[in-house]
Every structure is written in C-alpha cells, then in structure tokens.
Amino acid sequence: FLKKGMKFVFQIFILINITTFGQFNSNFNTLVWADEFSGNGMIDTSKWHHQTLLPNGSSWWNGEQQHYTNSITNSYQNNGLLSIVARKEIFTDQGVTKNYTSARLNSKFAFTYGRVEVRAKLPSGAGTWPAIWTLGKNITENGGYWYSSHGTTNWPACGEIDIMEHWGHNPNYIQSALHNTFSSGNTINHGGIMATDVANNFHLYAMEWTADEIKFSVDSVVFYVYSPQPKNIANWPYDQDQYLLLNIAMGSSWFSIDPFFSSSKMEIDYVRIYQEPITGINENINQLSIFPNPYRNNIHFILNSKYSFQSGKLISILGEHIANFNSIRDLNNFSWSSLNTGHYFLNLENSISYRTYKIVKL
C-alpha cells in the first residue's frame, strides 16, 4: 500500500492440493484483542485511530485519489457492523481538493505472532481498493498512530503484511502479499484465490503468523504461505510488532477509477486477534476475557456470558488495595496505564462465586 509506482500482475494462484499448506496453529486459542462493533455511530476511538494526514503533502501513495477522513459518513458502526464507505464527492482538506473520500483506520493494538480473523463483505465498483493489512509499528509515516512514539524505520524495511486486497475491476479475486526490502512494490511475495460474490457475501479473511511462516486463508482455506529460507533482515522483518489497518483506497496510478457509483462500502462483522496463552496466567476463565495480558498501555475487559459481579478489587502483589469496581464499565474506564510495571490481582465477587484474575503490566 505504500509502494510508489507499483504495478501488480494479477495472477490466480491455483492450488492442486490445498492440504499441502498444512494446518492452522491450534495454540493460537487466546483472544488478545477484538472489536465486535456492537456500538452505534462513531467508531470506538479507544481501539482505532483515523489516519487522515496526507503523507507527502498532496496525496497518498500509488497516486490514490481519495482523502481519508474521520467523518461519520466514511466510517461508522451500526447493528453489529463496521462500515467503511468510499464516496464520490468533492472534498478539500489540507489545502488539497479530491473527488473521493474514504476512511483508513489504524489499530491502537500491536502484536508479534498470532492469528488475525476478519469477517467482511467487500465494496464493489471499478476503482475501489479495499484492504485488511498490517504495518510494522516502527514505521516512519507521519500521521500514523504509532509514528510519534515508535517511528524509527522506513517502509518497506518495517515490513508489510497484506492479509486481503481486492480490486473492483477484478471482481472476486483476493490477494495476499508481503512487502519488505527483499521485494516490495510489485512484490514477488504474493498469492491469490477466487472467492464467491465477495461484494454480497461475508467471508472470513485470516492470517496466521508464527516465527517460521505466515499463512493466508479465505473461509479457512489456506491459499498462500510465506516462509523464506534462509530468513534474514531483508526478507523477514516480521519478528517485531505489527498493527492492523482497514481502509478503502480509490484508484491509483495504474488502474482507472471510472465509472464509480456514488458510494460503496466494506462491512466488517468482527476483527479478532488470537495468540498463544501465557504460561501461568489464566486470562479467560469462561466468564471474563482480559486482553492483552500482559499489557503495556491499554487493556480491555469483556464479559463472555451472563456472568456479572457485584464488587471487585484491584490488589498489588504486595497486598496494597488500589481500586474498587462495581461494573464492567468501571473496569474499562479505570486508568490502567497509570499503574507501575508489575503483577496485580483482580478479585471479582458475586452472590455465588469469587474469582481472582492475574494481570501483568509491562
């Protein structure tokens, strides 16, 4: 997505025997971050950042022709779905006038290794370029969520993982790709698959990332595996944190945008990231999910069933009483980033049970 002047050669990656790509990693069974889009209206800004700043002062990479905005007309949640909407409209921002608007979201969660699952229905129409992808947390791209705190490395050395790309002028073709200093832009690291009616049907787009390989799938059918040998800094920058991006670009320097409808949207049912459980920490005991755990800045709590608690206490490892909680809202609104590095115990109690959860601040 950052590659300038690139040209993709569309290629259907036909697999004779899909099972040769192996099985998924069953150890990725702990939910560490998710958005089910259960709210209404604006996106959850505790989880997502709108990236709107033009990176080169006048446009986005690839000659894309949209402005990304934080307007509710371009991204919103409703009825359990996130909608990212590309619109044909004249819009002036940062002193530049464009004929299209859209949205580009950065996750405020970054991770190394795990499985990403995104259930989505894609936009239609020539010129649309939706994507579900990741970038290295250390990327030096002004306007990105992580830039001010972690930006040290230029693209493509930071690494890019394209979980799903689709082009409206090539209906139902899904591509996954890797970009790094070994191969970027018109990268040789890509594979594709034909899916069924992606603009009208939801499909499960997934990526599974381990220290050895990265697998890509649609509806649990693995169609491409990236595992360069031998690995080096050029072909495998994928041993550091990446963050998730969701967006629809419009047009580029290498394909036409016309004709295009007045608007078209990508709908996302959920985003879920799983990792291996951390030894000694029971972070999901049926009733409550705590993710990520250990955490650095933000931590989230989700009740998984009808379980509720009447009172809760946060205790340090030395027995110091730090805070009281009366609801899941209290847990999520507490200033967890203000805690010192260390181990803590969360005690939750109702009329029939008493549970203790271990929380680690890094």
Coordinates of C-alpha atoms in Angstrom, one line a residue:
F1 CA 0.0 0.0 0.0
L2 CA 2.9 2.4 0.5
K3 CA 4.7 1.3 -2.6
K4 CA 5.1 4.0 -5.3
G5 CA 4.7 3.4 -9.0
M6 CA 3.9 -0.2 -8.5
K7 CA 2.2 -2.4 -10.9
F8 CA 0.6 -5.7 -9.9
V9 CA 0.4 -8.6 -12.2
F10 CA -2.9 -10.2 -11.4
Q11 CA -2.4 -13.9 -11.1
I12 CA -4.8 -16.6 -9.9
F13 CA -2.8 -18.8 -7.5
I14 CA -4.3 -22.2 -8.3
L15 CA -3.6 -24.9 -5.8
I16 CA -3.7 -28.6 -6.8
N17 CA -3.8 -29.9 -3.3
I18 CA -4.7 -27.3 -0.6
T19 CA -3.7 -29.6 2.2
T20 CA -0.1 -29.3 1.3
F21 CA 0.0 -26.0 3.1
G22 CA -0.6 -27.7 6.4
Q23 CA -2.9 -27.0 9.3
F24 CA -3.5 -23.9 11.5
N25 CA -1.7 -23.5 14.8
S26 CA -4.2 -24.7 17.4
N27 CA -2.1 -23.0 20.1
F28 CA -3.5 -19.6 18.9
N29 CA -6.5 -20.0 21.1
T30 CA -6.4 -17.0 23.4
L31 CA -8.3 -13.9 22.3
V32 CA -6.0 -10.9 23.0
W33 CA -7.8 -8.1 21.1
A34 CA -11.1 -7.8 19.3
D35 CA -13.8 -5.4 18.1
E36 CA -17.3 -6.8 17.6
F37 CA -18.6 -3.4 16.5
S38 CA -21.5 -3.6 18.9
G39 CA -21.9 0.2 19.3
N40 CA -23.7 2.7 17.2
G41 CA -22.4 5.8 15.5
M42 CA -18.7 6.7 15.6
I43 CA -16.0 4.0 15.8
D44 CA -14.5 3.1 19.1
T45 CA -11.6 5.5 19.4
S46 CA -10.1 3.6 22.3
K47 CA -9.3 0.9 19.7
W48 CA -9.0 2.8 16.4
H49 CA -7.2 5.8 15.1
H50 CA -8.3 7.7 12.0
Q51 CA -5.3 8.3 9.7
T52 CA -6.0 11.4 7.7
L53 CA -2.7 13.2 7.1
L54 CA -1.5 13.3 3.5
P55 CA 1.9 11.6 3.8
N56 CA 3.6 13.5 1.0
G57 CA 1.7 16.8 1.4
S58 CA -0.5 16.4 -1.6
S59 CA -1.6 12.8 -2.0
W60 CA -1.4 9.2 -0.8
W61 CA 0.9 6.6 -2.3
N62 CA 0.3 4.9 -5.6
G63 CA -1.5 8.0 -6.9
E64 CA -4.6 7.2 -4.9
Q65 CA -7.3 9.8 -5.4
Q66 CA -9.2 9.9 -2.1
H67 CA -9.0 11.9 1.1
Y68 CA -9.2 9.8 4.2
T69 CA -11.5 11.5 6.8
N70 CA -12.7 11.0 10.3
S71 CA -16.3 11.8 9.2
I72 CA -19.1 9.5 10.3
T73 CA -20.2 9.4 6.6
N74 CA -17.0 7.5 5.8
S75 CA -16.8 5.2 8.9
Y76 CA -19.3 4.2 11.5
Q77 CA -20.7 1.2 13.4
N78 CA -24.3 0.1 13.5
N79 CA -26.2 -3.2 14.0
G80 CA -23.0 -5.1 14.9
L81 CA -21.1 -4.0 11.8
L82 CA -18.4 -1.5 11.0
S83 CA -18.9 0.3 7.7
I84 CA -16.0 1.9 5.8
V85 CA -17.5 3.9 3.0
A86 CA -15.9 5.3 -0.2
R87 CA -17.8 8.2 -1.5
K88 CA -17.7 10.2 -4.8
E89 CA -17.7 13.8 -3.5
I90 CA -15.6 16.9 -3.9
F91 CA -13.7 17.4 -0.6
T92 CA -11.0 19.8 0.3
D93 CA -8.6 19.1 3.1
Q94 CA -5.0 20.2 3.9
G95 CA -5.2 22.6 1.0
V96 CA -5.9 19.8 -1.5
T97 CA -9.1 19.1 -3.3
K98 CA -10.0 15.5 -4.1
N99 CA -13.1 13.9 -5.8
Y100 CA -13.4 11.0 -3.4
T101 CA -13.4 10.4 0.4
S102 CA -12.9 7.2 2.4
A103 CA -11.5 6.1 5.8
R104 CA -8.3 4.5 6.9
L105 CA -8.2 3.0 10.4
N106 CA -5.1 2.1 12.5
S107 CA -5.5 -0.3 15.4
K108 CA -4.2 1.0 18.8
F109 CA -3.0 -2.5 19.4
A110 CA 0.2 -4.0 18.0
F111 CA 1.4 -7.6 18.3
T112 CA 4.0 -10.1 17.3
Y113 CA 2.8 -13.6 16.1
G114 CA -0.8 -14.8 16.3
R115 CA -3.9 -15.3 14.1
V116 CA -6.0 -12.4 12.7
E117 CA -9.5 -13.1 11.7
V118 CA -11.7 -10.5 9.9
R119 CA -15.2 -11.4 8.7
A120 CA -16.0 -8.9 6.0
K121 CA -18.1 -8.0 2.9
L122 CA -16.2 -6.0 0.3
P123 CA -17.2 -2.9 -1.8
S124 CA -17.9 -3.1 -5.5
G125 CA -17.2 -0.9 -8.4
A126 CA -14.3 0.0 -10.6
G127 CA -11.7 2.0 -8.7
T128 CA -12.3 0.5 -5.2
W129 CA -9.3 -1.0 -3.5
P130 CA -10.2 -2.3 0.0
A131 CA -7.6 -3.9 2.2
I132 CA -7.1 -5.6 5.5
W133 CA -3.4 -5.4 6.3
T134 CA -0.6 -4.7 8.8
L135 CA 2.4 -2.5 9.1
G136 CA 5.4 -2.5 11.4
K137 CA 4.7 -0.5 14.5
N138 CA 8.1 1.2 13.9
I139 CA 7.2 2.7 10.5
T140 CA 8.1 6.4 10.0
E141 CA 4.9 7.5 8.4
N142 CA 3.7 10.9 9.8
G143 CA 0.1 10.8 10.8
G144 CA 0.0 7.1 11.7
Y145 CA -1.0 6.2 15.2
W146 CA 2.4 4.7 16.3
Y147 CA 4.7 7.2 14.5
S148 CA 5.3 9.7 17.3
S149 CA 6.1 7.0 19.9
H150 CA 7.8 4.3 17.8
G151 CA 8.6 5.6 14.3
T152 CA 12.2 4.6 13.6
T153 CA 12.2 2.6 10.3
N154 CA 11.2 3.5 6.8
W155 CA 8.9 1.4 4.6
P156 CA 9.5 -1.3 3.4
A157 CA 12.1 -2.2 6.0
C158 CA 9.4 -2.0 8.6
G159 CA 7.5 -4.9 6.9
E160 CA 4.0 -5.0 5.5
I161 CA 1.6 -7.9 5.5
D162 CA -1.4 -7.7 3.2
I163 CA -4.0 -10.1 4.6
M164 CA -6.6 -9.2 2.0
E165 CA -6.5 -6.9 -1.0
H166 CA -9.3 -6.7 -3.7
W167 CA -9.7 -4.5 -6.8
G168 CA -13.2 -3.6 -8.0
H169 CA -12.2 -4.0 -11.7
N170 CA -11.1 -7.7 -11.0
P171 CA -14.2 -9.0 -9.1
N172 CA -13.8 -11.8 -6.6
Y173 CA -10.1 -12.1 -6.8
I174 CA -8.5 -11.9 -3.4
Q175 CA -4.7 -11.4 -3.0
S176 CA -2.4 -11.6 0.0
A177 CA 1.2 -10.2 -0.2
L178 CA 4.3 -9.4 1.8
H179 CA 6.4 -6.3 1.3
N180 CA 10.0 -5.9 2.7
T181 CA 13.4 -4.7 1.5
F182 CA 13.9 -8.0 -0.4
S183 CA 10.8 -7.5 -2.5
S184 CA 8.4 -4.5 -2.4
G185 CA 6.1 -2.6 -4.8
N186 CA 5.5 -5.2 -7.5
T187 CA 6.4 -7.8 -5.0
I188 CA 7.1 -11.4 -5.9
N189 CA 5.7 -12.4 -2.5
H190 CA 2.0 -12.9 -3.2
G191 CA -0.7 -15.4 -3.7
G192 CA -4.3 -15.2 -4.7
I193 CA -7.6 -17.1 -4.8
M194 CA -11.0 -16.6 -6.4
A195 CA -13.8 -16.3 -3.8
T196 CA -17.6 -16.2 -4.3
D197 CA -19.5 -13.0 -4.7
V198 CA -17.3 -11.0 -2.2
A199 CA -19.4 -7.8 -2.6
N200 CA -22.6 -9.5 -1.5
N201 CA -21.4 -12.3 0.9
F202 CA -19.4 -12.2 4.1
H203 CA -16.1 -14.2 4.0
L204 CA -13.6 -14.9 6.7
Y205 CA -10.2 -13.4 5.8
A206 CA -7.4 -14.6 8.0
M207 CA -3.6 -14.6 8.6
E208 CA -1.6 -16.8 10.9
W209 CA 1.8 -15.6 11.8
T210 CA 4.5 -17.6 13.5
A211 CA 8.2 -17.3 13.9
D212 CA 8.6 -19.7 10.9
E213 CA 5.9 -18.7 8.4
I214 CA 2.8 -16.6 7.6
K215 CA -0.3 -18.3 6.2
F216 CA -3.2 -16.7 4.4
S217 CA -6.7 -18.1 4.0
V218 CA -10.2 -17.3 2.9
D219 CA -13.0 -19.2 4.8
S220 CA -10.3 -21.4 6.4
V221 CA -8.9 -22.5 3.0
V222 CA -5.2 -21.7 3.1
F223 CA -4.0 -20.5 -0.4
Y224 CA -0.6 -18.9 0.3
V225 CA 2.3 -19.5 2.7
Y226 CA 5.3 -17.2 3.0
S227 CA 8.4 -18.8 4.6
P228 CA 11.6 -17.6 3.0
Q229 CA 14.8 -19.6 3.6
P230 CA 17.1 -18.7 4.9
K231 CA 15.5 -15.8 6.8
N232 CA 17.3 -12.5 7.1
I233 CA 16.6 -8.9 7.9
A234 CA 15.7 -8.2 4.2
N235 CA 13.1 -10.9 3.7
W236 CA 11.9 -11.4 7.3
P237 CA 11.3 -8.1 9.3
Y238 CA 8.4 -10.0 10.8
D239 CA 9.8 -10.6 14.3
Q240 CA 8.5 -7.3 15.7
D241 CA 5.2 -5.8 16.4
Q242 CA 2.8 -5.0 13.6
Y243 CA -0.5 -3.1 13.8
L244 CA -3.7 -3.6 11.8
L245 CA -5.1 -1.3 9.1
L246 CA -8.6 -1.3 7.5
N247 CA -9.3 1.0 4.5
I248 CA -10.7 1.5 1.0
A249 CA -8.4 3.3 -1.4
M250 CA -9.8 4.8 -4.6
G251 CA -7.9 4.4 -7.9
S252 CA -4.2 4.6 -8.4
S253 CA -1.6 5.4 -10.9
W254 CA -2.1 2.0 -12.5
F255 CA -5.8 1.4 -12.8
S256 CA -8.8 3.5 -13.7
I257 CA -11.4 4.8 -11.2
D258 CA -14.3 5.4 -13.6
P259 CA -17.1 4.5 -13.7
F260 CA -17.8 4.6 -10.0
F261 CA -21.0 4.6 -8.1
S262 CA -21.9 7.5 -5.7
S263 CA -20.7 5.3 -2.8
S264 CA -19.6 1.8 -1.9
K265 CA -18.7 0.2 1.4
M266 CA -16.8 -2.5 3.1
E267 CA -18.8 -4.0 6.0
I268 CA -16.9 -5.8 8.8
D269 CA -18.6 -8.1 11.2
Y270 CA -15.7 -8.5 13.6
V271 CA -11.9 -8.3 14.0
R272 CA -10.3 -10.8 16.3
I273 CA -6.6 -11.4 17.2
Y274 CA -5.6 -14.6 18.9
Q275 CA -2.2 -15.6 20.4
E276 CA -0.8 -18.5 22.5
P277 CA -1.8 -18.4 26.1
I278 CA 0.8 -17.0 28.5
T279 CA 2.0 -19.6 30.9
G280 CA 0.8 -19.1 34.5
I281 CA -1.9 -16.5 33.6
N282 CA -5.5 -17.6 33.3
E283 CA -6.8 -14.7 31.3
N284 CA -10.0 -16.3 30.1
I285 CA -12.0 -18.3 32.6
N286 CA -15.2 -18.6 30.7
Q287 CA -16.8 -15.6 32.3
L288 CA -14.3 -12.8 31.6
S289 CA -11.8 -12.1 28.8
I290 CA -8.9 -9.8 29.6
F291 CA -6.7 -8.7 26.6
P292 CA -3.9 -8.1 26.1
N293 CA -2.4 -9.6 29.3
P294 CA 0.4 -8.8 29.9
Y295 CA -0.3 -5.2 28.7
R296 CA 1.7 -2.1 28.2
N297 CA -0.8 0.8 28.0
N298 CA -4.3 -0.3 27.2
I299 CA -6.2 -3.3 28.5
H300 CA -9.8 -4.4 27.8
F301 CA -12.3 -6.5 29.6
I302 CA -15.3 -8.4 28.0
L303 CA -17.9 -10.5 29.8
N304 CA -18.4 -13.6 27.8
S305 CA -21.7 -14.8 29.2
K306 CA -24.5 -13.8 31.6
Y307 CA -22.0 -13.7 34.4
S308 CA -21.9 -10.4 36.4
F309 CA -20.1 -9.3 39.5
Q310 CA -21.3 -7.2 42.4
S311 CA -18.0 -6.0 43.6
G312 CA -14.4 -6.0 42.5
K313 CA -11.0 -5.0 43.9
L314 CA -7.6 -4.5 42.4
I315 CA -4.7 -5.6 44.7
S316 CA -1.0 -5.2 44.1
I317 CA 1.3 -8.2 44.5
L318 CA 2.3 -6.7 47.9
G319 CA -1.4 -6.7 49.0
E320 CA -2.0 -2.9 48.5
H321 CA -5.6 -2.1 47.8
I322 CA -5.6 0.1 44.6
A323 CA -9.2 0.4 43.3
N324 CA -12.8 -0.8 43.6
F325 CA -15.1 -1.8 40.7
N326 CA -18.8 -2.3 40.5
S327 CA -19.3 -3.0 36.8
I328 CA -17.5 -3.9 33.6
R329 CA -17.7 -0.2 32.7
D330 CA -15.7 0.6 35.8
L331 CA -13.0 -1.9 34.7
N332 CA -12.7 -0.5 31.2
N333 CA -12.8 3.1 32.4
F334 CA -10.0 2.7 35.0
S335 CA -6.7 4.3 34.2
W336 CA -4.7 1.1 33.8
S337 CA -1.9 2.9 32.0
S338 CA -1.1 4.8 35.3
L339 CA -0.1 1.6 37.1
N340 CA 3.5 0.8 37.7
T341 CA 5.1 -2.2 36.0
G342 CA 4.4 -5.3 38.0
H343 CA 1.9 -8.0 38.9
Y344 CA -1.7 -7.3 40.1
F345 CA -4.7 -9.4 41.2
L346 CA -8.2 -8.6 40.2
N347 CA -10.8 -10.1 42.6
L348 CA -14.4 -10.2 41.4
E349 CA -17.3 -11.4 43.6
N350 CA -21.0 -12.0 43.3
S351 CA -23.5 -13.9 45.4
I352 CA -22.4 -17.4 44.3
S353 CA -18.7 -17.1 43.3
Y354 CA -15.4 -15.4 43.9
R355 CA -12.7 -15.3 41.2
T356 CA -9.2 -13.9 41.0
Y357 CA -7.5 -12.9 37.8
K358 CA -3.8 -12.2 37.5
I359 CA -2.9 -9.0 35.5
V360 CA 0.6 -8.1 34.4
K361 CA 1.7 -4.5 33.5
L362 CA 4.9 -4.4 31.3

